[in-house]
């Protein structure tokens, strides 16, 4: 991790804002673009990343990582070529909860999903699949990884909710939080106007533009 750890308050505020707001406030950056399955729908959380690079179809490094995690971490697990092997199930998740982990982002499969749904954890996974993982490869813990096309380094802030997953590099958390606050304020002012019946089509000048301009080429008349 480069620089001091991101403060707990900063992490919590980014988590409360949620994936869409954090991604937009970061300048439409940091989205982990994968077809995540929300194993625990309706939950929203953020935590500092503990990253895990597993060997192919293997979860030995997850066992190791659980000896390193700190309270408030989100475990981010991937492989060089992610495969639908279950690298986490209820026994590993039970250890994660006991160590204070708040979320799991699994770029592989999870199993025992009914049990995972009962735990105080937010879990996104690429697959749900019972196929067992091996424990044959050492892998690596707390190394930078790429998940959903985006780099995640140890200590970065990972946000999970039903919209997906986003990462804020640890060195940018303060700047992004300022932008998040500004965005939330702006959105709350807009929400109040739209709730009263005002239309963005008018307020943003879109109607005036559309009425003044000829139909753009190629778009339906
Ligand atoms: O044991 C495993 O490899 C995965 C699993 O099912 C669990 O953690 O309960
Ligand atoms: Mg199991």
Short mmCIF file of C-alpha atoms and ligand atoms in Angstrom, two decimals:
data_model
loop_
_atom_site.label_atom_id
_atom_site.label_comp_id
_atom_site.label_asym_id
_atom_site.label_seq_id
_atom_site.Cartn_x
_atom_site.Cartn_y
_atom_site.Cartn_z
CA UNK A 1 0.00 0.00 0.00
CA UNK A 2 1.32 3.46 -0.83
CA UNK A 3 0.65 6.26 1.66
CA UNK A 4 -1.27 6.12 4.91
CA UNK A 5 -4.32 3.85 5.16
CA UNK A 6 -7.61 5.44 4.17
CA UNK A 7 -9.47 6.48 7.33
CA UNK A 8 -12.43 4.49 8.55
CA UNK A 9 -14.71 7.54 8.32
CA UNK A 10 -13.74 8.14 4.69
CA UNK A 11 -14.37 4.49 3.85
CA UNK A 12 -17.77 4.58 5.56
CA UNK A 13 -18.84 7.74 3.74
CA UNK A 14 -17.81 6.33 0.36
CA UNK A 15 -19.74 3.17 1.20
CA UNK A 16 -22.87 5.08 2.15
CA UNK A 17 -22.74 6.98 -1.15
CA UNK A 18 -22.74 3.75 -3.15
CA UNK A 19 -21.22 2.51 -6.37
CA UNK A 20 -22.90 4.80 -8.91
CA UNK A 21 -22.17 8.00 -6.98
CA UNK A 22 -18.57 7.06 -6.21
CA UNK A 23 -17.90 6.10 -9.83
CA UNK A 24 -19.46 9.31 -11.17
CA UNK A 25 -17.72 11.51 -8.60
CA UNK A 26 -14.40 9.89 -9.47
CA UNK A 27 -14.88 11.12 -13.02
CA UNK A 28 -16.60 7.97 -14.31
CA UNK A 29 -13.70 5.87 -13.23
CA UNK A 30 -13.04 2.84 -11.07
CA UNK A 31 -15.95 0.64 -12.12
CA UNK A 32 -15.17 -3.07 -11.91
CA UNK A 33 -17.13 -4.09 -14.97
CA UNK A 34 -18.19 -7.68 -14.60
CA UNK A 35 -21.55 -9.46 -14.54
CA UNK A 36 -21.48 -9.75 -10.74
CA UNK A 37 -24.07 -11.91 -9.07
CA UNK A 38 -25.34 -10.20 -5.95
CA UNK A 39 -25.26 -13.15 -3.59
CA UNK A 40 -26.53 -10.90 -0.77
CA UNK A 41 -28.85 -8.45 -2.53
CA UNK A 42 -29.88 -5.15 -0.97
CA UNK A 43 -26.63 -4.53 0.87
CA UNK A 44 -24.15 -1.70 0.40
CA UNK A 45 -20.69 -1.59 1.92
CA UNK A 46 -17.18 -0.29 1.45
CA UNK A 47 -13.90 -1.52 2.84
CA UNK A 48 -10.18 -1.50 2.29
CA UNK A 49 -9.12 -4.13 -0.22
CA UNK A 50 -7.23 -7.20 0.85
CA UNK A 51 -6.34 -8.60 -2.57
CA UNK A 52 -5.89 -12.29 -3.34
CA UNK A 53 -4.50 -13.76 -6.55
CA UNK A 54 -5.34 -17.48 -6.60
CA UNK A 55 -3.81 -20.17 -8.73
CA UNK A 56 -6.05 -21.74 -11.40
CA UNK A 57 -9.18 -23.20 -9.77
CA UNK A 58 -7.46 -22.94 -6.41
CA UNK A 59 -8.16 -21.21 -3.08
CA UNK A 60 -5.05 -21.83 -1.01
CA UNK A 61 -4.31 -18.08 -1.11
CA UNK A 62 -7.77 -17.32 0.33
CA UNK A 63 -6.90 -19.46 3.37
CA UNK A 64 -3.65 -17.51 3.68
CA UNK A 65 -5.36 -14.13 3.21
CA UNK A 66 -7.71 -14.81 6.13
CA UNK A 67 -4.63 -14.84 8.33
CA UNK A 68 -3.79 -11.31 7.09
CA UNK A 69 -7.11 -9.47 6.84
CA UNK A 70 -8.00 -6.62 9.16
CA UNK A 71 -11.40 -5.54 10.43
CA UNK A 72 -13.20 -3.50 7.78
CA UNK A 73 -11.50 -5.18 4.82
CA UNK A 74 -13.16 -6.31 1.62
CA UNK A 75 -11.57 -9.48 0.30
CA UNK A 76 -10.98 -9.17 -3.45
CA UNK A 77 -10.23 -12.56 -4.98
CA UNK A 78 -9.25 -13.32 -8.54
CA UNK A 79 -7.14 -15.63 -10.74
CA UNK A 80 -5.05 -15.02 -13.81
CA UNK A 81 -7.86 -16.67 -15.77
CA UNK A 82 -10.97 -16.61 -13.55
CA UNK A 83 -12.76 -19.98 -13.51
CA UNK A 84 -16.04 -21.13 -11.93
CA UNK A 85 -14.42 -23.00 -9.07
CA UNK A 86 -15.83 -22.22 -5.62
CA UNK A 87 -13.00 -20.41 -3.86
CA UNK A 88 -15.23 -19.34 -0.96
CA UNK A 89 -18.13 -21.04 0.80
CA UNK A 90 -19.62 -20.81 4.25
CA UNK A 91 -16.57 -22.11 6.14
CA UNK A 92 -14.17 -19.58 4.67
CA UNK A 93 -16.83 -16.85 4.94
CA UNK A 94 -17.30 -17.74 8.62
CA UNK A 95 -13.59 -17.07 9.15
CA UNK A 96 -13.88 -13.82 7.20
CA UNK A 97 -16.71 -12.61 9.42
CA UNK A 98 -14.80 -13.60 12.56
CA UNK A 99 -11.85 -11.49 11.37
CA UNK A 100 -14.08 -8.46 10.71
CA UNK A 101 -14.21 -8.65 6.91
CA UNK A 102 -17.22 -6.71 5.61
CA UNK A 103 -17.39 -7.80 1.98
CA UNK A 104 -16.28 -10.38 -0.56
CA UNK A 105 -15.70 -9.62 -4.22
CA UNK A 106 -15.02 -12.98 -5.81
CA UNK A 107 -13.87 -13.03 -9.43
CA UNK A 108 -14.48 -16.81 -9.45
CA UNK A 109 -17.31 -18.87 -7.92
CA UNK A 110 -18.82 -19.05 -4.45
CA UNK A 111 -20.90 -21.90 -2.99
CA UNK A 112 -23.04 -22.43 0.10
CA UNK A 113 -24.82 -19.30 -1.05
CA UNK A 114 -27.88 -19.83 1.16
CA UNK A 115 -25.57 -19.73 4.18
CA UNK A 116 -23.65 -16.73 2.82
CA UNK A 117 -26.95 -14.87 2.59
CA UNK A 118 -27.43 -15.26 6.35
CA UNK A 119 -24.04 -13.76 7.21
CA UNK A 120 -23.24 -10.10 7.97
CA UNK A 121 -21.28 -9.74 4.73
CA UNK A 122 -21.86 -8.24 1.31
CA UNK A 123 -20.93 -10.82 -1.32
CA UNK A 124 -20.60 -10.35 -5.08
CA UNK A 125 -19.32 -13.21 -7.20
CA UNK A 126 -18.84 -13.89 -10.86
CA UNK A 127 -20.37 -17.36 -10.54
CA UNK A 128 -22.30 -19.50 -8.08
CA UNK A 129 -21.08 -23.04 -8.52
CA UNK A 130 -20.54 -26.01 -6.24
CA UNK A 131 -17.35 -27.14 -8.00
CA UNK A 132 -14.63 -27.41 -5.36
CA UNK A 133 -11.35 -25.53 -5.47
CA UNK A 134 -7.96 -27.15 -4.96
CA UNK A 135 -5.40 -26.02 -2.36
CA UNK A 136 -2.36 -26.75 -4.50
CA UNK A 137 -1.09 -23.32 -5.55
CA UNK A 138 0.49 -20.74 -3.32
CA UNK A 139 -0.96 -17.71 -5.15
CA UNK A 140 -0.33 -14.26 -3.69
CA UNK A 141 -1.90 -12.03 -1.05
CA UNK A 142 -1.92 -8.23 -1.02
CA UNK A 143 -0.58 -7.75 -4.52
CA UNK A 144 -2.18 -5.47 -7.13
CA UNK A 145 -4.76 -7.37 -9.20
CA UNK A 146 -7.00 -6.55 -12.14
CA UNK A 147 -10.70 -7.24 -11.64
CA UNK A 148 -13.39 -6.38 -14.16
CA UNK A 149 -10.78 -4.56 -16.24
CA UNK A 150 -9.69 -2.27 -13.39
CA UNK A 151 -6.67 -2.38 -11.13
CA UNK A 152 -7.22 -2.93 -7.42
CA UNK A 153 -4.27 -2.47 -5.08
CA UNK A 154 -4.15 -3.50 -1.45
CA UNK A 155 -5.67 -0.75 0.71
CA UNK A 156 -7.77 0.76 -2.09
CA UNK A 157 -11.39 1.38 -1.16
CA UNK A 158 -13.83 -1.10 -2.72
CA UNK A 159 -17.53 -0.24 -2.75
CA UNK A 160 -20.16 -2.94 -3.31
CA UNK A 161 -23.89 -2.62 -3.81
CA UNK A 162 -26.63 -3.88 -6.10
CA UNK A 163 -25.32 -1.70 -8.95
CA UNK A 164 -21.97 -3.51 -8.98
CA UNK A 165 -18.51 -2.76 -7.65
CA UNK A 166 -16.19 0.25 -7.76
CA UNK A 167 -12.70 0.96 -6.53
CA UNK A 168 -11.13 4.20 -5.34
CA UNK A 169 -7.32 4.16 -5.26
CA UNK A 170 -6.18 4.83 -1.70
CA UNK A 171 -4.29 7.98 -2.70
CA UNK A 172 -7.42 9.46 -4.28
CA UNK A 173 -9.93 8.71 -1.55
CA UNK A 174 -9.92 12.24 -0.10
CA UNK A 175 -10.36 13.91 -3.48
CA UNK A 176 -13.11 11.49 -4.50
CA UNK A 177 -14.89 11.96 -1.18
CA UNK A 178 -14.98 15.75 -1.73
CA UNK A 179 -16.47 15.14 -5.17
CA UNK A 180 -18.95 12.63 -3.71
CA UNK A 181 -20.17 15.20 -1.17
CA UNK A 182 -20.59 17.83 -3.88
CA UNK A 183 -22.47 15.37 -6.08
CA UNK A 184 -24.80 14.24 -3.30
CA UNK A 185 -25.63 17.87 -2.51
CA UNK A 186 -26.31 18.64 -6.16
CA UNK A 187 -28.43 15.53 -6.60
CA UNK A 188 -30.47 16.25 -3.51
CA UNK A 189 -31.27 19.76 -4.80
CA UNK A 190 -32.26 18.30 -8.19
CA UNK A 191 -34.34 15.55 -6.58
CA UNK A 192 -36.36 18.15 -4.69
CA UNK A 193 -37.08 20.02 -7.94
CA UNK A 194 -38.01 16.88 -9.92
CA UNK A 195 -40.24 15.70 -7.08
CA UNK A 196 -42.24 18.91 -7.44
CA UNK A 197 -42.82 18.22 -11.11
CA UNK A 198 -40.07 20.23 -12.78
CA UNK A 199 -38.54 18.42 -15.77
CA UNK A 200 -34.86 17.92 -16.56
CA UNK A 201 -35.82 18.13 -20.25
CA UNK A 202 -36.60 21.81 -19.65
CA UNK A 203 -34.12 22.64 -16.88
CA UNK A 204 -31.16 21.33 -18.85
CA UNK A 205 -32.28 23.17 -21.99
CA UNK A 206 -32.77 19.91 -23.89
CA UNK A 207 -36.28 20.77 -25.09
CA UNK A 208 -35.11 24.16 -26.38
CA UNK A 209 -32.18 22.51 -28.19
CA UNK A 210 -34.38 19.83 -29.71
CA UNK A 211 -36.94 22.36 -30.88
CA UNK A 212 -34.27 24.65 -32.37
CA UNK A 213 -32.18 21.99 -34.11
CA UNK A 214 -33.10 19.78 -37.02
CA UNK A 215 -33.32 16.06 -36.20
CA UNK A 216 -29.74 14.74 -36.08
CA UNK A 217 -28.76 12.59 -39.02
CA UNK A 218 -29.39 8.91 -38.47
CA UNK A 219 -31.71 9.32 -35.51
CA UNK A 220 -35.41 8.50 -35.79
CA UNK A 221 -37.50 11.46 -36.93
O1 LIG B 1 -13.97 -25.19 1.61
C1 LIG B 1 -13.89 -24.62 0.54
O2 LIG B 1 -12.94 -24.73 -0.24
C2 LIG B 1 -15.00 -23.72 0.09
C3 LIG B 1 -16.20 -23.99 0.89
O3 LIG B 1 -17.10 -24.71 0.52
C4 LIG B 1 -16.30 -23.33 2.22
O4 LIG B 1 -15.51 -22.42 2.53
O5 LIG B 1 -17.22 -23.69 2.96
MG1 LIG B 2 -18.52 -25.29 2.11
#
